[in-house]
Coordinates of C-alpha atoms and ligand atoms in Angstrom, one line a residue:
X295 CA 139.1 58.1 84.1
X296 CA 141.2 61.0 83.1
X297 CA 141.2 64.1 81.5
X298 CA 143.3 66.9 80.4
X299 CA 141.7 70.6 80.0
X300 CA 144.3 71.8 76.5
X301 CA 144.3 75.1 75.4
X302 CA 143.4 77.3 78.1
X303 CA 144.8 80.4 80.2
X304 CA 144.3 79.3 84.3
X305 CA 143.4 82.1 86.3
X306 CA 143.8 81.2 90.1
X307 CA 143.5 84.4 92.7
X308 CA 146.6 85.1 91.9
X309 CA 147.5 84.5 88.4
X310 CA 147.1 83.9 84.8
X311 CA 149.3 81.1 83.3
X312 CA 148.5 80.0 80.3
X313 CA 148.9 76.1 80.8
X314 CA 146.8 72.8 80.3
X315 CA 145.0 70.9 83.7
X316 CA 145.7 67.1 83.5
X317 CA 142.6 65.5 86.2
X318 CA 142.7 61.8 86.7
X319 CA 139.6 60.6 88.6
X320 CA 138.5 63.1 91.0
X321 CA 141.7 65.1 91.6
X322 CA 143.8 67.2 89.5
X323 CA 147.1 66.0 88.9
X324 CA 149.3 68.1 86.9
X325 CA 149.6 71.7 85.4
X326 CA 151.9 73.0 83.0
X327 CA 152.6 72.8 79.3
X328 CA 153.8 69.4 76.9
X329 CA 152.2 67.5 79.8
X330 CA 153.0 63.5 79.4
X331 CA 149.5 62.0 79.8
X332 CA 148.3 58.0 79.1
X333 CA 147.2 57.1 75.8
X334 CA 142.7 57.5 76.0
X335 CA 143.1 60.2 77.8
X336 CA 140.1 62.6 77.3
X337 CA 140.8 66.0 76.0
X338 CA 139.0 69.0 76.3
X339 CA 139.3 72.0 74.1
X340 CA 139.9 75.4 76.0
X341 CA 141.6 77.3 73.5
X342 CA 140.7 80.9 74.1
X343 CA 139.3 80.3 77.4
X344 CA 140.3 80.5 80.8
X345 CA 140.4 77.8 83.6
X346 CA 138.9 78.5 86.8
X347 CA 138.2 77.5 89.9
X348 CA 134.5 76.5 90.3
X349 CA 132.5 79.1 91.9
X350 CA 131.7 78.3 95.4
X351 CA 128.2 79.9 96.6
X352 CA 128.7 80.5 100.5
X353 CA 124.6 81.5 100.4
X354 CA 121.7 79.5 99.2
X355 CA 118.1 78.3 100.5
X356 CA 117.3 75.0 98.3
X357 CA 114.1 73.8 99.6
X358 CA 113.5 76.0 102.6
X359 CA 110.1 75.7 104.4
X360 CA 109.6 79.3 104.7
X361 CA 107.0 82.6 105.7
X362 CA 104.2 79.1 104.9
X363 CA 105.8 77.6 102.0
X364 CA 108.8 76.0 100.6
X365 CA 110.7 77.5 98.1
X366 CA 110.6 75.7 95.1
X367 CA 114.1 74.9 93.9
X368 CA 115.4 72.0 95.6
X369 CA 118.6 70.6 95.9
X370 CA 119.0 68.4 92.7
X371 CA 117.7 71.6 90.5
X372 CA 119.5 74.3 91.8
X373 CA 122.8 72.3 91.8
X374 CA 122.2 72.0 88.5
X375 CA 121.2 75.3 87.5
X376 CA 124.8 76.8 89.8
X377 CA 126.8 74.1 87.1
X378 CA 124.9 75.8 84.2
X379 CA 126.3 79.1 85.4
X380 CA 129.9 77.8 86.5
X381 CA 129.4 77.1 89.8
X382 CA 130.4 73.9 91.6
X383 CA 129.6 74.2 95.3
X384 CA 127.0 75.6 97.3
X385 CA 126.8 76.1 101.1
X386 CA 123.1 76.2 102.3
X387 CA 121.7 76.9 105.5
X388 CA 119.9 74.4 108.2
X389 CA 117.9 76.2 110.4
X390 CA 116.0 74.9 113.4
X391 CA 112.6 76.9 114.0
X392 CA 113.2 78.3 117.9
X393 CA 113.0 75.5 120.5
X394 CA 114.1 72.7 117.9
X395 CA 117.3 71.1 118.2
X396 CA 120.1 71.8 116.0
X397 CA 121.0 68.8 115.5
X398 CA 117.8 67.3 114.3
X399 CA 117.7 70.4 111.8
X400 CA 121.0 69.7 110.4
X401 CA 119.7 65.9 109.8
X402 CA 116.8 66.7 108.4
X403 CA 118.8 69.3 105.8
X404 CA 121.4 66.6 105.3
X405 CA 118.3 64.1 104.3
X406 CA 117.1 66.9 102.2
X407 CA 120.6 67.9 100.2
X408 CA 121.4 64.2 99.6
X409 CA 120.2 64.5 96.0
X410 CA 122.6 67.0 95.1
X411 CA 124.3 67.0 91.4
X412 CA 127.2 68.7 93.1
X413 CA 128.8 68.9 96.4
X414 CA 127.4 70.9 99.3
X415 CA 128.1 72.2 102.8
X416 CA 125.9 73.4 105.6
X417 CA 125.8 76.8 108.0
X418 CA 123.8 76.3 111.2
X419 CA 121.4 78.5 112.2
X420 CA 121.4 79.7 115.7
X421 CA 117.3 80.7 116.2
X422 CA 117.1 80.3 120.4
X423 CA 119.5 79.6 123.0
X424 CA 119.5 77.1 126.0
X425 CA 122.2 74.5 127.4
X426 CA 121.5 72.2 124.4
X427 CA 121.9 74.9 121.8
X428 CA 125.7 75.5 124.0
X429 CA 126.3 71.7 123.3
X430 CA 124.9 71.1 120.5
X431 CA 127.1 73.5 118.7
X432 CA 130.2 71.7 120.2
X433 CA 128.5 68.3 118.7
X434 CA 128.1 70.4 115.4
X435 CA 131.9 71.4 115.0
X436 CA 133.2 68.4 116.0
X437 CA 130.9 65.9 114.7
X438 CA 129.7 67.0 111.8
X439 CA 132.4 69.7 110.1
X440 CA 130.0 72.7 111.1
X441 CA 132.4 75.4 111.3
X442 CA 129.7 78.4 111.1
X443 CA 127.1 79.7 112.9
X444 CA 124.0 82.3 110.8
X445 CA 121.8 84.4 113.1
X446 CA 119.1 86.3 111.9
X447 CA 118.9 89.5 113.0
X448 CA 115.5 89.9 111.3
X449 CA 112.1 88.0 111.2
X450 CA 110.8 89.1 114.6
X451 CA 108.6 86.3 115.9
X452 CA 110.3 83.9 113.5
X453 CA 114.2 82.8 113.4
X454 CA 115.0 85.9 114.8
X455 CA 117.9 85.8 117.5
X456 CA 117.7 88.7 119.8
X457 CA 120.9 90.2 122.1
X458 CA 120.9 87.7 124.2
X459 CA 121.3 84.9 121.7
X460 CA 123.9 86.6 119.4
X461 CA 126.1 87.2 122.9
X462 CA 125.5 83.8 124.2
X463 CA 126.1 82.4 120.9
X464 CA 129.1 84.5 119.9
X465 CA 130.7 83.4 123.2
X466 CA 130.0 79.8 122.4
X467 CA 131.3 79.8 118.8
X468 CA 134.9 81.8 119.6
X469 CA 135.2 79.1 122.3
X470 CA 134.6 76.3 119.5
X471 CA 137.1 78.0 117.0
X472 CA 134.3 78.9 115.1
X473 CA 132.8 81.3 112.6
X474 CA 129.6 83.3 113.0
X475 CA 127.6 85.0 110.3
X476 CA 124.9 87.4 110.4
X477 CA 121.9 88.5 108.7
X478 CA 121.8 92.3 110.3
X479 CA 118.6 94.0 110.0
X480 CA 116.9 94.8 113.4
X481 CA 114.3 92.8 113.4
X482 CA 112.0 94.8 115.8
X483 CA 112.6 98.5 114.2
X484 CA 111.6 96.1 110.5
X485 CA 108.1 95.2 112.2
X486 CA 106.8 98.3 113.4
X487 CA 108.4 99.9 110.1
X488 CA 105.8 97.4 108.2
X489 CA 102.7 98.2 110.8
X490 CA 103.2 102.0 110.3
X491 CA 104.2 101.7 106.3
X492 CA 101.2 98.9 106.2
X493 CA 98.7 101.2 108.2
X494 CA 99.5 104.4 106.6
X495 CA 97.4 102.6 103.1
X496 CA 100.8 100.8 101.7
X497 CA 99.9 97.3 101.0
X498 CA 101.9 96.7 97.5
X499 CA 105.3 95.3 97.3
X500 CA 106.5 99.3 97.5
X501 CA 106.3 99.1 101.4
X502 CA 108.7 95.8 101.4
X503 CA 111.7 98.4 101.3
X504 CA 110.3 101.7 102.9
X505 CA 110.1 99.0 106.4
X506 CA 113.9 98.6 105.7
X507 CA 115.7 101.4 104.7
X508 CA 119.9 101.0 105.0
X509 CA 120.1 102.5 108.3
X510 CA 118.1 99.4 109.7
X511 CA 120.8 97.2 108.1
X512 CA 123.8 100.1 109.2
X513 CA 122.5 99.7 113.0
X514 CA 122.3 95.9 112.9
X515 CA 125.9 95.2 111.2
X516 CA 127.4 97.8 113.4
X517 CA 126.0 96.2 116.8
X518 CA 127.0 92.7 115.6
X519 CA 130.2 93.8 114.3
X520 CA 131.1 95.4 118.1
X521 CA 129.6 92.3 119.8
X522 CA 131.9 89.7 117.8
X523 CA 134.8 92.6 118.9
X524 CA 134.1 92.4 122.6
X525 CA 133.8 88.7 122.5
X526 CA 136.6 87.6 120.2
X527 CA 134.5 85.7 117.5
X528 CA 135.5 86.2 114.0
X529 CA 132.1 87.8 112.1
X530 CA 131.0 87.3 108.6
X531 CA 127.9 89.7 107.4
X532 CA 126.0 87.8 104.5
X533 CA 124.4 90.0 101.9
X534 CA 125.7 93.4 102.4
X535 CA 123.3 95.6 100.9
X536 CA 124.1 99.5 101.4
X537 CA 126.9 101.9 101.9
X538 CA 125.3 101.8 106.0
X539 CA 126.4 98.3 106.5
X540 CA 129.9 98.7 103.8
X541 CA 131.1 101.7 106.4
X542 CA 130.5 99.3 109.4
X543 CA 132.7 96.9 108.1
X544 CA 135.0 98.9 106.5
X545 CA 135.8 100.7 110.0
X546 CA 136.0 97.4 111.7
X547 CA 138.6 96.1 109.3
X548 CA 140.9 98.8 109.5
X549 CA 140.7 98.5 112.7
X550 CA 142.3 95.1 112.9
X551 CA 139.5 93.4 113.7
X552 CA 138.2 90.0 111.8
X553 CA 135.1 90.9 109.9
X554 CA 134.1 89.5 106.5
X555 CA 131.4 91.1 104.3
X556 CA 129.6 89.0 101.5
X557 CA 127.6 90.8 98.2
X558 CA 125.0 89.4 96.4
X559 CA 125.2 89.9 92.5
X560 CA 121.6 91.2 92.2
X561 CA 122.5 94.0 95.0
X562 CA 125.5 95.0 92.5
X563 CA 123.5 95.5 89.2
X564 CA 119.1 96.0 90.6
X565 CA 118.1 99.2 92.2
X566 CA 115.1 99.6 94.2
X567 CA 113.0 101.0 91.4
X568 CA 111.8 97.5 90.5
X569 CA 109.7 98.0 93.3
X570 CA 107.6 100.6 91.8
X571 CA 107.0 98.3 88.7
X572 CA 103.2 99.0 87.5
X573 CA 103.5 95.0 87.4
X574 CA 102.4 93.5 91.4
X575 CA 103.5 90.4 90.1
X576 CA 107.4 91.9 89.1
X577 CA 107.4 94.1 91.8
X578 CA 106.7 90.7 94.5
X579 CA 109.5 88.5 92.7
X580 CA 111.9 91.6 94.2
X581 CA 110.8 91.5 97.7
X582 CA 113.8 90.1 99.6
X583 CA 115.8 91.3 102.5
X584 CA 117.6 93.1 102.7
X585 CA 115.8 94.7 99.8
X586 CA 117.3 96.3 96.0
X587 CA 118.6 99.4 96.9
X588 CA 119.0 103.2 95.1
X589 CA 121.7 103.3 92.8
X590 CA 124.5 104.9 94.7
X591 CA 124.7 102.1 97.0
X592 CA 125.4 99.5 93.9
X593 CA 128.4 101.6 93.1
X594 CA 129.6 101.9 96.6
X595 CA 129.4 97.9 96.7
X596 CA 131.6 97.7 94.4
X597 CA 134.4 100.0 95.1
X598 CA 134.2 97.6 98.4
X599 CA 134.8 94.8 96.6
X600 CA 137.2 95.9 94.3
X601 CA 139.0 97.2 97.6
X602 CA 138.8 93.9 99.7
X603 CA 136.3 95.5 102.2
X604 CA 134.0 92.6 100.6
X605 CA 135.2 88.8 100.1
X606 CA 132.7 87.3 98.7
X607 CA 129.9 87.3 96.6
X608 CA 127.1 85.0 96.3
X609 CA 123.3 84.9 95.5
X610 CA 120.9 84.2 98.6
X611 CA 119.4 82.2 96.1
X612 CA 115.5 81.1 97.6
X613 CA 113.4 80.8 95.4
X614 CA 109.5 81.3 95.3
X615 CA 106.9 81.2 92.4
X616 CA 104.2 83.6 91.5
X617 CA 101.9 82.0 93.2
X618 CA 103.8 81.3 96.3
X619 CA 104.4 85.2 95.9
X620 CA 100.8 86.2 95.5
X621 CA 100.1 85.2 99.3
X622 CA 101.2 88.7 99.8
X623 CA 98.3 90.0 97.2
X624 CA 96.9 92.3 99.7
X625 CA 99.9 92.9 102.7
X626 CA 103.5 93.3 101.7
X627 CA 104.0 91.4 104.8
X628 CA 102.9 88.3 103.6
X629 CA 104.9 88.0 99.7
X630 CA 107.8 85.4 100.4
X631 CA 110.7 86.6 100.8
X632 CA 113.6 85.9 98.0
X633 CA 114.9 85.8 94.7
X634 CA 116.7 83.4 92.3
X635 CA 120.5 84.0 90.6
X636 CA 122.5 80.7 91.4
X637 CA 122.9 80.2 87.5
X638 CA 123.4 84.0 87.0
X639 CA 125.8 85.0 89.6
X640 CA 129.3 84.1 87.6
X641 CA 128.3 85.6 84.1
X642 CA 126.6 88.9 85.6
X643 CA 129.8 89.5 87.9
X644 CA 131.7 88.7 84.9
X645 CA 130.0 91.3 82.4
X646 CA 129.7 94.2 85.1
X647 CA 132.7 93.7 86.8
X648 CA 135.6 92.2 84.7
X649 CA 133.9 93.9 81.0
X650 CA 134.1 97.2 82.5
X651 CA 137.7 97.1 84.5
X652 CA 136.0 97.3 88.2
X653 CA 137.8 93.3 88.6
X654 CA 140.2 91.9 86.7
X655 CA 139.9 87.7 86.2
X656 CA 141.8 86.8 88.9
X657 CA 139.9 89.3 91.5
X658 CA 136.7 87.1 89.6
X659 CA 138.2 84.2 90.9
X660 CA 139.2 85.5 94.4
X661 CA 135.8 86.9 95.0
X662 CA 133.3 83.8 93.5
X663 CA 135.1 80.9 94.3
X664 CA 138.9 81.3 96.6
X665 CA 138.1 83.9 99.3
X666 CA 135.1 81.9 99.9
X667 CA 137.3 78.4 100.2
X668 CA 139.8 80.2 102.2
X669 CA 136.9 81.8 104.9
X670 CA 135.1 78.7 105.0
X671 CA 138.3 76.6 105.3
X672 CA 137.6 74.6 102.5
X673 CA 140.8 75.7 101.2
X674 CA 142.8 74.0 98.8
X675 CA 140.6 71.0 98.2
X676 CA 138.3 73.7 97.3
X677 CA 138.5 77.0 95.5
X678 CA 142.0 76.7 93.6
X679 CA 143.2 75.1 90.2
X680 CA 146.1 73.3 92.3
X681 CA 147.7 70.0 92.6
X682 CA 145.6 67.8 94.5
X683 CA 142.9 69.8 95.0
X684 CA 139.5 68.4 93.9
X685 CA 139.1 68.4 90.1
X686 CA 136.0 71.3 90.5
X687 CA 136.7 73.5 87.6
X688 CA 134.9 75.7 85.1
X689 CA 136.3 76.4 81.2
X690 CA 135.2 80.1 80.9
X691 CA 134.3 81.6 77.3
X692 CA 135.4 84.9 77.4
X693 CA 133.4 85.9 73.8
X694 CA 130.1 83.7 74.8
X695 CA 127.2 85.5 75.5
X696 CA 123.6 85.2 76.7
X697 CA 120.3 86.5 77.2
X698 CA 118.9 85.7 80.8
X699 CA 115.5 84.8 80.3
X700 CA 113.1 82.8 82.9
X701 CA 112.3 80.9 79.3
X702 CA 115.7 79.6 78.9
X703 CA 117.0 79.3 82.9
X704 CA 117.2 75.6 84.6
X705 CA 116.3 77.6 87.7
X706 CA 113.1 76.1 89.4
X707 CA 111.2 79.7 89.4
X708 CA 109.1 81.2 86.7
X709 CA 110.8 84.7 87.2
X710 CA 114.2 85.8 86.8
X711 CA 115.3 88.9 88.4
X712 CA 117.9 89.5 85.6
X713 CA 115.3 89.1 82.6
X714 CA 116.5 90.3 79.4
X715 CA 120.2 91.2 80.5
X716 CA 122.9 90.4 77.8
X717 CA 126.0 89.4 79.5
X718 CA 129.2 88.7 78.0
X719 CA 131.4 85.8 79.6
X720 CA 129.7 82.5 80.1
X721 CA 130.7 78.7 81.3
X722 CA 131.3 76.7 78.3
X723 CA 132.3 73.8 80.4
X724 CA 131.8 72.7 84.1
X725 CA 133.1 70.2 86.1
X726 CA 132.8 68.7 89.6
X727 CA 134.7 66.3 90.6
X728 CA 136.5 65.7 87.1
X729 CA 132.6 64.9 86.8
X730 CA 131.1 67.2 83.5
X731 CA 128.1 68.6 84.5
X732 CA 127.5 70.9 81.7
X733 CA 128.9 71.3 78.1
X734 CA 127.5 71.8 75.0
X735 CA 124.9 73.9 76.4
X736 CA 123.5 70.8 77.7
X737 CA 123.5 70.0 81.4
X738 CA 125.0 66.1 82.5
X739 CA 123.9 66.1 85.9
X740 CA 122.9 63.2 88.0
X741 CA 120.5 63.3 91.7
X742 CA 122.7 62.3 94.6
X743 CA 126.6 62.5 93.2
X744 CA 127.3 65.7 95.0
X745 CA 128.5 65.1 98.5
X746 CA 128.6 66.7 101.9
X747 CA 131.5 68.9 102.7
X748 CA 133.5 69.0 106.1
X749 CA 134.5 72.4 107.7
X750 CA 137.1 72.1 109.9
X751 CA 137.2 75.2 112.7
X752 CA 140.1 77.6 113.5
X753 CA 140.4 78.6 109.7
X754 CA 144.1 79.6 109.3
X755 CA 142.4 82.3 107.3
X756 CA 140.9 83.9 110.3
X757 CA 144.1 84.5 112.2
X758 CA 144.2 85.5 115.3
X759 CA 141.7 88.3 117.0
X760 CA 144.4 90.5 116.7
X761 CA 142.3 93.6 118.3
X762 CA 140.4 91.6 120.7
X763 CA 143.6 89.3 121.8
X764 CA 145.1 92.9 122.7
X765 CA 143.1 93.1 125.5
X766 CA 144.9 92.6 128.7
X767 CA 142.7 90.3 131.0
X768 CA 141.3 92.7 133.9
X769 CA 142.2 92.3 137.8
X770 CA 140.5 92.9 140.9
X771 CA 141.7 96.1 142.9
X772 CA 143.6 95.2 146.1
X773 CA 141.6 97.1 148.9
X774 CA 142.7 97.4 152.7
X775 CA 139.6 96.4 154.9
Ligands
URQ989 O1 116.9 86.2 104.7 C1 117.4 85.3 104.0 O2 118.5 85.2 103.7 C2 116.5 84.1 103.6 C3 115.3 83.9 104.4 C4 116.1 84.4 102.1 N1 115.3 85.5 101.8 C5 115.7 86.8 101.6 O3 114.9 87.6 101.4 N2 116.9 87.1 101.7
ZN990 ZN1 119.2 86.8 105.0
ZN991 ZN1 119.7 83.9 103.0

């Protein structure tokens, strides 16, 4: 089958051409203008829109058995709600409780994600450490195109991974050529934060954020960010949430060293008033971590992005229901934490940040689809609008708009965190795989056609340690006896 996209401006990282995209099959096969293309070939319209890269979400939790519960988007419907919204890939987490075997994890995610609409890719969580964890890792990367490793710094007497794990897994992943990722929140100074918040009479969803305040996150993303530097392993921080954890990074890279910082959209455009919401119910559907933050963190975000100090955005999209939320009714402790956005993410980032001059279309793309190819190595099959690279594209209506609204969502979730919000910029056509997935306003998506997508280590993209390489390797003192 073929196809060629007529009409539209491309916008790569790089550039705006206007120029048509001829896909045959799976694969796109030509750009340019007066294209010569076999008679039945399919044409889509883009006139007055741009081409795109698919947006590539490095951050999601479909189906994740979680705090007692599972969230309640799986696989097939959140897939289809990120093609709604323009975006085309997701990488999700597996993640082994402590004790259980990587590997067994990673199957059992695999079994899950099988009925994706649209492709997918896997992080592994590193929850515990023993000799299998060290070779199970090397089976990962090898066997199974695992190229990163998530710790959680957070969720004492959960998944957290304490010193001892991040060094001994750190170590284990630079050997591998691998990349590790971090959520950073001390996870200790978080639970007695929520014993003293909880016993001082705070049991609402206003105590979520008073047992996390920025420095928690600042202290955490500044010890993992000097543990990767000692040890030589590339670092990527998901969800930077605060200025605390933006000057961590910010230092590091400066300073030569290979750090990566991630942004979710809701931590760009919600502050933490929502927590004071007279509503428990509106309040709960905020609690995630870390959590919303006061407004002149939002704007410090963004000057990060805008300045490269961030890569990537995404949408730590995990989803719970009201009542999944409401086992929290009487101890902030207990509400599940998460939030939806993998429709949102594109359109909100478009309105807030290419409407009002903080991006311009190409940054867009860099920062929701290419940066995250290039860190994940997924890079060109994934993440550009280039010969031969998969036919994963979006047709973006600048002029569209939209009211989010849980009511009109294909998110799995009876709450949406951007309710009511008008945005201007919305996917009029997406496609994975030269596949359409949604047009029309009508979604086309079918269980099981996404597939599983290899990561190859030693990302060109991470280059070399360049401030940890500089160290000379030490010697022993000669000493007369
Ligand atoms: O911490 C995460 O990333 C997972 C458990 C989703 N929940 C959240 O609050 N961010
Ligand atoms: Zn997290
Ligand atoms: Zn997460």
């Amino acid at each position: 089958m073929s196809l060629i996209i007529k009409g539209g401006t491309v916008v790569t990282a790089d550039s705006e051409t206007r120029a048509d995209v001829y896909v045959e099959g799976e694969t796109i096969r030509a750009i340019g203008l007066d294209l010569d293309v076999p008679g039945g070939t399919r044409v889509i319209d883009a006139g007055g829109c741009y081409v795109m890269p698919g947006g590539i979400d490095p951050h999601t939790h479909m189906e994740l058995p979680f705090m007692g519960t599972t969230a309640s988007e799986d696989f097939f419907t959140g897939t289809s709600a990120a093609a709604a919204g323009g975006t085309t890939m997701i990488i999700d987490f597996a993640i082994p409780n402590p004790g259980q075997s990587l590997l067994e994890a990673w199957h059992a995610w695999r079994g899950w994600a099988e009925k994706s609409a649209s492709d997918y890719s896997l992080h592994v969580a590193v929850t515990w450490w023993d000799d299998t964890v060290h070779a199970e890792m090397k089976t990962l990367c090898e066997e199974h195109g695992v190229n990163s490793f998530k710790h959680f710094m957070a969720y004492k007497g959960a998944i957290m991974a304490d010193d001892e794990v991040l060094v001994n897994s750190f170590t284990r992943a630079a050997e591998l050529g691998a990349l590790c990722t971090v959520h950073a929140e001390n996870g200790e100074l978080v639970f007695q934060l929520q014993k003293r918040i909880f016993e001082m009479g705070i049991h609402g969803p206003e105590g979520h954020p008073l047992s996390r305040p920025p420095e928690v996150e600042g202290e955490a993303a500044n010890r993992a960010i000097r543990i990767a530097e000692v040890l030589g392993t590339p670092l990527y921080l998901v969800h930077t949430s605060c200025k605390d954890a933006l000057e961590a990074i910010t230092r590091a890279r400066l300073e030569g060293q290979r750090v990566f910082g991630e942004v979710l959209a809701q931590h760009l455009v919600i502050d933490d008033s929502v927590y004071r919401d007279p509503d428990w119910n509106t309040a709960a559907h905020h609690v995630m971590s870390p959590p919303f933050r006061s407004k002149e963190h939002q704007e410090a975000l963004w000057r990060g992005l805008a300045a490269g100090m961030l890569q990537t955005t995404a949408t730590d999209h995990c989803c719970f229901c009201t009542p999944q939320k409401q086992a929290g009714l009487d101890d902030f402790r207990k509400i599940p934490n998460g939030t939806g956005g993998v429709e949102d993410r594109m359109a909100v980032l478009w309105h807030h940040g290419v409407n009002t001059g903080r991006l311009t279309p190409s940054e867009f793309v860099a920062v929701t689809s290419t940066n995250c190819a290039r860190i994940f190595n997924l890079y060109p099959k994934k993440g550009a609008v280039a010969v031969g690279a998969d036919a994963d594209l979006v047709v973006w209506d600048p002029q569209g708009t939209r009211t989010i609204s849980k009511d009109t969502h294909h998110q799995n979730i009876d709450f949406n965190i951007y309710e009511g919000m008008t945005v201007q910029g919305v996917p009029a056509i997406t496609l994975s795989r030269g596949r359409v997935l949604w047009a029309d306003g009508q979604l086309h998506t079918e269980r099981g056609t996404g597939r599983y997508v290899d990561r190859p280590c030693a990302a060109p993209y991470w280059g070399a340690i360049r401030k940890t390489n500089a160290r000379r390797a030490p010697t022993p003192v000669q000493r007369k006896r």
